[in-house]
Short mmCIF file of C-alpha atoms in Angstrom, two decimals:
data_model
loop_
_atom_site.label_atom_id
_atom_site.label_comp_id
_atom_site.label_asym_id
_atom_site.label_seq_id
_atom_site.Cartn_x
_atom_site.Cartn_y
_atom_site.Cartn_z
CA VAL P 30 188.97 54.06 59.51
CA MET P 31 185.81 55.00 61.23
CA MET P 32 183.60 57.61 59.26
CA ARG P 33 181.68 59.89 60.81
CA PRO P 34 177.79 60.33 60.10
CA SER P 35 176.56 62.95 57.46
CA THR P 36 175.20 65.77 58.75
CA PRO P 37 171.80 65.60 57.24
CA LEU P 38 171.52 61.82 59.12
CA PHE P 39 172.81 64.20 62.25
CA ILE P 40 170.01 66.60 61.55
CA LYS P 41 167.46 63.91 61.04
CA HIS P 42 168.04 62.11 64.25
CA TRP P 43 167.65 65.16 66.82
CA CYS P 44 166.09 68.06 64.89
CA LEU P 45 162.70 66.01 63.56
CA PRO P 46 161.66 65.32 67.61
CA LEU P 47 162.58 68.64 68.31
CA LEU P 48 160.25 70.15 65.45
CA ALA P 49 157.26 67.53 66.78
CA LEU P 50 157.59 69.44 70.36
CA LEU P 51 157.38 72.68 69.17
CA LEU P 52 154.32 71.85 66.98
CA THR P 53 152.67 70.49 69.91
CA THR P 54 153.26 72.97 71.99
CA ALA P 55 152.02 75.33 69.91
CA CYS P 56 148.84 73.30 69.12
CA SER P 57 148.16 72.87 73.01
CA LYS P 58 148.42 76.54 73.32
CA LYS P 59 146.27 77.38 70.39
CA GLU P 60 143.92 74.74 71.78
CA THR P 61 143.47 75.45 75.50
CA GLN P 62 143.50 79.14 75.98
CA GLU P 63 140.85 79.84 78.83
CA VAL P 64 138.31 77.56 77.35
CA PRO P 65 135.45 76.93 79.77
CA ILE P 66 134.53 73.48 80.28
CA GLY P 67 131.19 71.78 81.09
CA LYS P 68 130.57 68.00 81.38
CA ALA P 69 127.81 65.37 80.13
CA ALA P 70 125.81 64.37 83.10
CA GLN P 71 123.61 61.31 83.92
CA GLY P 72 120.29 62.05 85.37
CA THR P 73 116.86 63.65 85.28
CA LEU P 74 116.40 66.89 82.86
CA TYR P 75 113.45 69.05 83.34
CA LEU P 76 112.13 70.98 80.48
CA ASP P 77 111.09 74.22 81.14
CA VAL P 78 109.75 77.66 80.10
CA TYR P 79 110.77 80.76 81.41
CA GLU P 80 108.83 83.79 81.41
CA SER P 81 107.53 86.89 83.52
CA GLY P 82 104.16 88.11 84.33
CA ASP P 83 102.38 90.16 86.90
CA VAL P 84 100.48 89.02 90.00
CA GLU P 85 96.83 89.43 90.26
CA ALA P 86 93.84 88.45 92.32
CA ILE P 87 91.71 85.91 91.15
CA LYS P 88 88.53 87.76 93.06
CA SER P 89 88.63 91.37 94.08
CA ILE P 90 86.07 93.73 95.03
CA ASN P 91 85.63 97.01 93.19
CA ILE P 92 84.55 100.17 95.13
CA SER P 93 82.70 102.47 92.59
CA SER P 94 81.68 106.10 92.58
CA PRO P 95 77.83 106.57 94.03
CA ASN P 96 75.06 106.62 91.61
CA ILE P 97 73.57 109.99 92.60
CA SER P 98 71.23 112.46 91.34
CA TRP P 99 72.52 115.14 88.74
CA ARG P 100 71.14 117.64 90.87
CA TYR P 101 73.93 117.26 93.57
CA GLY P 102 76.51 118.27 90.88
CA SER P 103 79.82 116.41 90.62
CA LEU P 104 81.59 114.13 93.13
CA LYS P 105 84.87 115.67 93.81
CA ILE P 106 87.32 113.66 96.06
CA THR P 107 88.18 115.35 99.74
CA HIS P 108 89.58 111.99 100.93
CA ILE P 109 91.05 109.09 99.67
CA VAL P 110 92.80 106.10 101.33
CA LYS P 111 96.75 105.93 100.83
CA ASP P 112 97.67 103.51 97.60
CA GLY P 113 98.53 100.08 98.92
CA SER P 114 97.29 100.79 102.48
CA GLU P 115 96.05 97.85 104.22
CA VAL P 116 92.15 98.40 105.13
CA LYS P 117 89.57 96.49 107.56
CA THR P 118 86.22 95.93 107.20
CA GLY P 119 84.12 99.16 107.34
CA ASP P 120 86.89 101.61 107.37
CA THR P 121 86.40 104.73 105.46
CA VAL P 122 88.31 104.90 102.53
CA LEU P 123 87.00 107.42 100.55
CA VAL P 124 84.68 110.54 100.93
CA PHE P 125 83.13 112.88 98.51
CA ASP P 126 82.52 116.86 98.26
CA PRO P 127 79.19 116.71 100.51
CA ALA P 128 78.60 120.79 100.03
CA GLU P 129 76.01 120.12 97.46
CA VAL P 130 74.07 117.63 99.16
CA ARG P 131 74.06 119.38 102.30
CA LYS P 132 72.48 122.49 100.69
CA ALA P 133 69.98 120.21 99.10
CA ILE P 134 69.03 118.93 102.54
CA VAL P 135 68.37 122.43 104.03
CA GLU P 136 66.46 123.43 101.20
CA ALA P 137 64.02 120.15 100.83
CA GLU P 138 63.68 120.77 104.82
CA ALA P 139 62.50 124.33 103.94
CA ARG P 140 59.88 122.92 101.40
CA VAL P 141 59.02 120.15 103.65
CA GLU P 142 58.33 122.72 106.58
CA MET P 143 56.14 125.21 104.12
CA GLU P 144 54.00 122.51 102.54
CA LEU P 145 53.06 121.33 106.25
CA ALA P 146 52.31 125.04 107.10
CA GLU P 147 50.50 125.77 104.06
CA MET P 148 48.27 122.24 104.22
CA VAL P 149 47.42 123.77 108.08
CA LYS P 150 46.17 126.62 106.24
CA LEU P 151 44.51 124.99 103.44
CA LYS P 152 42.32 122.68 106.17
CA ALA P 153 41.12 125.78 108.12
CA GLN P 154 40.02 127.33 104.95
CA GLN P 155 38.18 124.26 103.74
CA GLN P 156 36.58 123.68 106.95
CA SER P 157 35.41 127.09 107.07
CA ASP P 158 34.05 127.27 103.53
CA LEU P 159 32.28 123.67 104.22
CA GLU P 160 30.85 125.09 107.63
CA SER P 161 29.61 128.26 105.57
CA LEU P 162 27.86 125.86 102.87
CA LYS P 163 26.55 123.48 105.93
CA ALA P 164 24.65 126.69 106.90
CA ASP P 165 23.58 127.72 103.55
CA TYR P 166 22.18 123.79 103.49
CA GLU P 167 19.99 124.45 106.79
CA VAL P 168 18.54 127.94 106.14
CA SER P 169 17.36 126.13 102.65
CA ARG P 170 15.85 123.29 104.63
CA ILE P 171 14.05 125.37 107.02
CA ALA P 172 12.65 127.69 103.97
CA GLN P 173 11.32 124.64 102.34
CA GLU P 174 10.02 123.17 105.82
CA ILE P 175 8.08 126.43 106.09
CA SER P 176 7.02 126.03 102.65
CA ARG P 177 5.58 122.83 103.04
CA ILE P 178 3.92 123.74 106.53
CA GLN P 179 2.17 126.78 104.64
CA LEU P 180 1.07 124.55 101.83
CA GLU P 181 -0.68 121.74 104.40
CA SER P 182 -2.18 124.74 105.81
CA ALA P 183 -3.64 126.98 102.91
CA GLY P 184 -6.68 124.72 102.15
CA TYR P 185 -9.18 127.36 102.66
CA GLU P 186 -6.85 129.80 100.68
CA ALA P 187 -7.78 131.62 97.38
CA ASP P 188 -6.42 129.36 94.54
CA ILE P 189 -3.99 131.90 93.70
CA ARG P 190 -2.44 132.00 97.05
CA LYS P 191 -2.26 128.39 96.97
CA LYS P 192 -0.26 128.04 93.79
CA GLU P 193 2.18 130.75 95.07
CA ILE P 194 2.98 128.71 98.16
CA GLU P 195 3.19 125.27 96.09
CA LEU P 196 5.59 127.54 93.60
CA ASN P 197 7.63 128.57 97.18
CA LEU P 198 7.81 125.25 97.95
CA GLU P 199 9.38 124.19 94.55
CA LYS P 200 11.74 126.74 94.88
CA ALA P 201 12.77 125.57 98.41
CA ASP P 202 13.27 121.87 96.95
CA ILE P 203 15.51 122.98 94.58
CA ALA P 204 17.53 125.50 96.88
CA LEU P 205 18.20 122.79 99.14
CA VAL P 206 18.78 120.33 96.26
CA ARG P 207 21.42 122.79 95.08
CA ALA P 208 22.95 123.44 98.41
CA LYS P 209 23.28 119.42 98.92
CA GLU P 210 24.89 119.39 95.70
CA GLN P 211 27.26 122.37 96.32
CA ILE P 212 28.29 120.89 99.74
CA ASP P 213 29.45 117.60 97.86
CA ASN P 214 31.19 118.94 95.40
CA THR P 215 33.12 121.15 97.78
CA ILE P 216 33.90 118.15 99.67
CA ARG P 217 35.10 116.33 96.46
CA ILE P 218 37.47 119.27 95.80
CA GLN P 219 38.95 119.77 98.91
CA ASN P 220 39.49 115.93 99.13
CA GLU P 221 41.65 116.37 95.55
CA GLU P 222 43.64 119.93 97.21
CA ILE P 223 44.53 117.69 100.36
CA LYS P 224 45.64 114.62 97.97
CA GLN P 225 47.44 117.21 95.90
CA LYS P 226 48.57 119.14 98.97
CA ASN P 227 50.06 115.54 100.24
CA LEU P 228 51.57 114.43 97.09
CA ALA P 229 53.80 117.55 96.84
CA ILE P 230 54.90 117.19 100.81
CA GLU P 231 55.55 113.28 99.99
CA GLN P 232 57.76 113.89 97.03
CA ASP P 233 59.51 116.69 99.45
CA ARG P 234 60.12 113.92 101.55
CA GLU P 235 61.26 111.60 99.34
CA ARG P 236 63.74 114.11 97.74
CA LEU P 237 65.11 114.86 101.95
CA LYS P 238 65.28 111.16 102.45
CA GLU P 239 67.25 110.81 99.15
CA ALA P 240 69.78 113.90 100.21
CA TYR P 241 70.23 112.09 103.42
CA GLU P 242 70.89 108.96 101.58
CA THR P 243 73.06 110.48 99.29
CA LEU P 244 75.25 112.15 101.95
CA ASP P 245 75.68 108.57 103.44
CA MET P 246 76.81 107.54 100.05
CA LEU P 247 79.22 110.05 100.07
CA MET P 248 81.41 108.16 102.05
CA LEU P 249 82.80 104.75 101.01
CA LYS P 250 83.48 102.21 103.14
CA ALA P 251 85.73 99.06 102.80
CA PRO P 252 83.05 96.14 102.62
CA SER P 253 86.00 93.72 103.35
CA PRO P 254 89.59 93.73 104.70
CA GLY P 255 92.30 93.82 102.26
CA ILE P 256 95.16 95.87 100.28
CA ALA P 257 93.35 99.35 98.91
CA ILE P 258 94.49 99.57 95.37
CA ILE P 259 93.80 102.77 93.64
CA ALA P 260 92.40 103.20 90.38
CA ARG P 261 94.13 105.36 87.87
CA ASN P 262 92.18 108.90 86.35
CA GLY P 263 91.39 108.60 82.67
CA ASN P 264 91.94 111.92 82.32
CA SER P 265 95.35 112.44 83.94
CA GLY P 266 96.72 108.84 83.84
CA ASN P 267 97.54 109.10 87.40
CA LYS P 268 95.89 107.39 90.43
CA PHE P 269 93.12 109.31 91.81
CA GLN P 270 93.65 111.89 94.07
CA VAL P 271 92.22 114.49 96.62
CA GLY P 272 90.17 117.26 94.35
CA ASP P 273 89.70 115.12 91.10
CA GLN P 274 86.20 114.86 90.20
CA THR P 275 84.83 111.54 88.65
CA TRP P 276 81.77 110.19 87.27
CA THR P 277 78.60 107.96 88.68
CA GLY P 278 79.33 104.08 88.77
CA PHE P 279 83.10 104.50 87.91
CA PRO P 280 85.55 101.91 89.89
CA LEU P 281 88.09 103.79 92.16
CA ILE P 282 89.53 101.58 94.49
CA GLN P 283 89.79 97.29 94.03
CA LEU P 284 90.37 95.61 97.24
CA PRO P 285 91.62 92.15 96.41
CA ASP P 286 91.35 88.89 97.85
CA LEU P 287 95.05 88.07 99.01
CA SER P 288 94.04 84.75 99.74
CA LYS P 289 93.88 83.58 95.83
CA LEU P 290 96.24 84.87 93.95
CA LYS P 291 97.27 84.02 90.05
CA ALA P 292 100.25 85.60 87.99
CA THR P 293 99.33 86.02 84.27
CA VAL P 294 101.90 85.59 82.02
CA GLN P 295 102.56 85.78 77.91
CA ILE P 296 104.10 82.72 76.23
CA ASN P 297 105.17 82.90 72.71
CA GLU P 298 103.98 81.03 69.70
CA VAL P 299 106.97 78.99 69.77
CA ASP P 300 106.50 77.58 73.05
CA ILE P 301 102.74 77.86 73.39
CA ALA P 302 102.57 74.15 72.24
CA LYS P 303 104.18 72.71 75.32
CA ILE P 304 101.83 74.45 78.08
CA ARG P 305 98.77 72.65 79.48
CA LYS P 306 96.79 73.43 82.14
CA GLY P 307 97.93 71.28 85.57
CA LEU P 308 101.85 72.21 84.82
CA GLN P 309 103.73 73.10 87.99
CA VAL P 310 105.42 76.49 88.14
CA GLU P 311 108.26 77.54 90.07
CA MET P 312 107.97 81.76 90.90
CA LYS P 313 110.60 83.96 92.43
CA PRO P 314 109.14 87.79 92.77
CA ASP P 315 111.34 90.28 91.26
CA ALA P 316 111.47 92.21 94.37
CA PHE P 317 112.10 89.38 96.64
CA SER P 318 114.44 87.22 94.82
CA ASP P 319 115.32 85.22 97.34
CA SER P 320 111.58 83.93 98.03
CA LEU P 321 110.33 80.61 95.66
CA TYR P 322 106.82 79.93 95.12
CA LYS P 323 104.58 76.92 94.02
CA GLY P 324 102.02 77.31 91.27
CA GLU P 325 99.85 74.99 88.74
CA VAL P 326 98.58 76.46 85.13
CA ILE P 327 94.97 76.52 85.22
CA SER P 328 94.11 78.79 81.93
CA VAL P 329 95.82 78.77 78.24
CA ALA P 330 94.17 81.25 76.01
CA ASN P 331 93.06 79.73 72.76
CA LEU P 332 93.56 83.00 70.92
CA ALA P 333 96.76 84.64 70.34
CA ILE P 334 96.96 88.71 71.06
CA ASN P 335 99.45 91.49 70.17
CA LYS P 336 102.50 91.64 72.57
CA GLU P 337 102.42 94.98 73.94
CA GLY P 338 104.45 97.47 72.04
CA SER P 339 104.17 95.40 68.82
CA ASN P 340 102.16 94.56 65.84
CA LYS P 341 103.81 91.40 64.80
CA ILE P 342 104.86 89.40 67.79
CA LYS P 343 101.87 87.48 69.03
CA VAL P 344 101.49 86.04 72.27
CA PHE P 345 99.06 83.63 74.28
CA PRO P 346 97.88 84.81 77.59
CA VAL P 347 98.51 82.00 80.67
CA GLU P 348 97.12 81.72 84.27
CA ILE P 349 98.49 80.13 86.70
CA LEU P 350 97.05 79.88 90.14
CA ILE P 351 99.98 80.80 93.11
CA LYS P 352 99.56 78.61 95.82
CA GLY P 353 100.20 79.58 99.48
CA GLY P 354 100.98 83.30 98.69
CA GLY P 355 102.68 84.92 101.35
CA ARG P 356 102.53 88.29 103.10
CA HIS P 357 104.91 89.68 100.73
CA LEU P 358 103.11 88.78 97.51
CA LEU P 359 100.85 91.24 96.27
CA PRO P 360 99.17 92.33 93.08
CA GLY P 361 100.64 94.24 90.88
CA MET P 362 104.43 92.48 91.46
CA THR P 363 106.19 91.15 88.78
CA VAL P 364 106.93 87.31 88.99
CA SER P 365 109.79 85.29 87.09
CA CYS P 366 107.79 82.12 86.21
CA ARG P 367 109.52 78.66 85.67
CA ILE P 368 106.52 76.32 84.04
CA LEU P 369 108.23 72.52 84.06
CA VAL P 370 106.96 71.77 80.91
CA ASP P 371 108.17 67.90 81.36
CA LYS P 372 110.81 65.61 83.21
CA LEU P 373 113.20 63.51 81.51
CA GLU P 374 114.82 60.68 83.71
CA ASN P 375 117.85 58.57 83.11
CA VAL P 376 118.97 60.95 80.05
CA LEU P 377 122.60 62.29 78.97
CA TYR P 378 122.65 66.15 78.92
CA VAL P 379 125.24 68.71 78.46
CA PRO P 380 125.45 72.73 78.39
CA LEU P 381 123.45 74.23 75.36
CA ASP P 382 126.57 76.36 74.78
CA ALA P 383 128.33 73.10 74.15
CA ILE P 384 126.41 72.55 71.20
CA MET P 385 127.90 73.99 68.05
CA SER P 386 126.47 73.41 64.47
CA ASP P 387 127.74 74.01 60.59
CA GLY P 388 124.55 73.88 58.98
CA VAL P 389 124.77 70.29 58.11
CA GLU P 390 125.22 68.66 61.45
CA GLU P 391 125.70 69.38 65.24
CA TYR P 392 129.03 68.72 67.42
CA VAL P 393 131.14 69.57 70.33
CA PHE P 394 134.59 70.05 71.18
CA LYS P 395 135.61 67.09 73.64
CA LYS P 396 138.10 67.46 75.73
CA THR P 397 141.25 65.38 75.21
CA GLY P 398 144.84 64.33 77.00
CA SER P 399 146.29 66.41 74.20
CA GLY P 400 143.77 69.21 73.91
CA TYR P 401 140.27 68.63 72.06
CA ALA P 402 138.61 66.86 69.52
CA LYS P 403 135.36 67.42 67.42
CA VAL P 404 132.76 65.08 67.60
CA VAL P 405 130.12 64.89 65.64
CA VAL P 406 126.35 64.37 68.19
CA GLU P 407 122.45 63.54 68.00
CA THR P 408 120.62 66.06 70.18
CA GLY P 409 117.21 65.91 71.81
CA ALA P 410 115.08 67.59 73.62
CA SER P 411 116.38 70.99 75.33
CA ASN P 412 115.76 73.74 78.09
CA THR P 413 116.90 76.99 78.25
CA ASP P 414 120.66 75.87 79.97
CA TYR P 415 120.85 71.76 78.71
CA VAL P 416 120.01 69.78 76.10
CA VAL P 417 119.84 65.90 75.49
CA ILE P 418 123.04 63.97 73.65
CA THR P 419 121.39 60.88 72.08
CA LYS P 420 124.56 59.85 70.55
CA GLY P 421 128.33 60.83 70.70
CA LEU P 422 128.80 61.05 74.13
CA LYS P 423 129.05 59.39 77.48
CA GLU P 424 128.67 60.20 80.73
CA GLY P 425 131.61 62.50 81.94
CA ASP P 426 132.91 63.60 78.82
CA GLN P 427 134.26 67.12 78.93
CA VAL P 428 133.29 69.41 76.70
CA ALA P 429 134.32 72.89 75.86
CA LEU P 430 131.57 75.71 76.04
CA THR P 431 133.12 77.98 73.34
CA ASP P 432 135.26 76.93 69.91
CA PRO P 433 138.76 76.22 71.24
CA PHE P 434 140.07 76.74 67.79
CA ALA P 435 138.61 80.24 67.62
CA GLN P 436 140.66 83.14 66.73
CA PRO P 437 140.46 85.57 69.52
CA SER P 438 138.81 88.98 68.33
CA LYS P 439 140.96 91.99 69.36
CA LYS P 440 138.61 93.01 72.12
CA ASP P 441 139.25 89.15 73.39
CA LYS P 442 143.17 89.98 73.17
CA LYS P 443 142.92 93.51 74.97
CA LYS P 444 141.02 92.30 77.60
CA ALA P 445 143.36 89.47 78.24
CA LYS P 446 146.50 91.50 78.31
CA SER P 447 144.46 93.95 80.94
#
């Protein structure tokens, strides 16, 4: 009599494989739900630091308001070149209101003309006065001569008459001396008057000359070619424009030397130890992202400064020389800088997103034939995209860039349904 297998044995032979298949399918679905994949690659890895900065000219010329006298009033702008326009040597870039200076010129010319007329009048009066004194001197000299002749011919005169003639001669001598002294004193006084009048004329002429020079100074010209960058008015916060007033010596327009440009970036405390002079830099202007420029670090600040808008974050200014700046690269532009810190050759590396940590060790999820396996790894240097793997993987290994076993959030489920 043949006996049929018992029911439990039948279930054992057929249900266990089916159960295993169901479990495998369930795990496979859990492990492979839209997981982004990266690959371990062998090759050269560049260590870099990314930071944005502003383009500046290494050398530039400041065109400042002229140093003029307070007598001409304030400096009011009546014309100014358009901000960012290209200028040539000798081009007029700014003009101040000349009304007060022209008024001073008219007044100075009138004063000079009046002083010259007074000089002519003074010389004529002095000449007349001197001729009158010389005539008096001549009369005194003749009177002295007569008295001398009378004395010489008074040999037979009475003593009293002779004494009278002698006194008249002494009187004539004194009068002649006084007349000579008066002439000499008058000449000295007249010379001083002429000197003072000439000094007044010279002062008025100097003021007239100063006024003409000031008039020329009110028209500012470009000393060299370049792009005119207008400065900001400290009172309004806007760039200087027609109608604004400024003060002596204030920089109004900057003409940068476009042949030598630099970018200034601010590196945080964490990365500054990596930066040194001579490092090569790749730069892309934000306005022209398809353009690539080369550069070199030329200066690293020794002292940190507060980052703008924060009192806690410290940064170090770093200057980068831009090599071969093009026509589109201008001062004031923002550039994204990639500072090449180091070059690691023949290393194994994976995308930075593949590295995960539980606080004790680092690991990745390596793709296997049936799903993903957790593999502990040891890492080395890294940049913003990749990290060096020193142990745990080999070239060509595929790794998950997110945790394949993580439960999707409600947001992810909603996104997947849509």
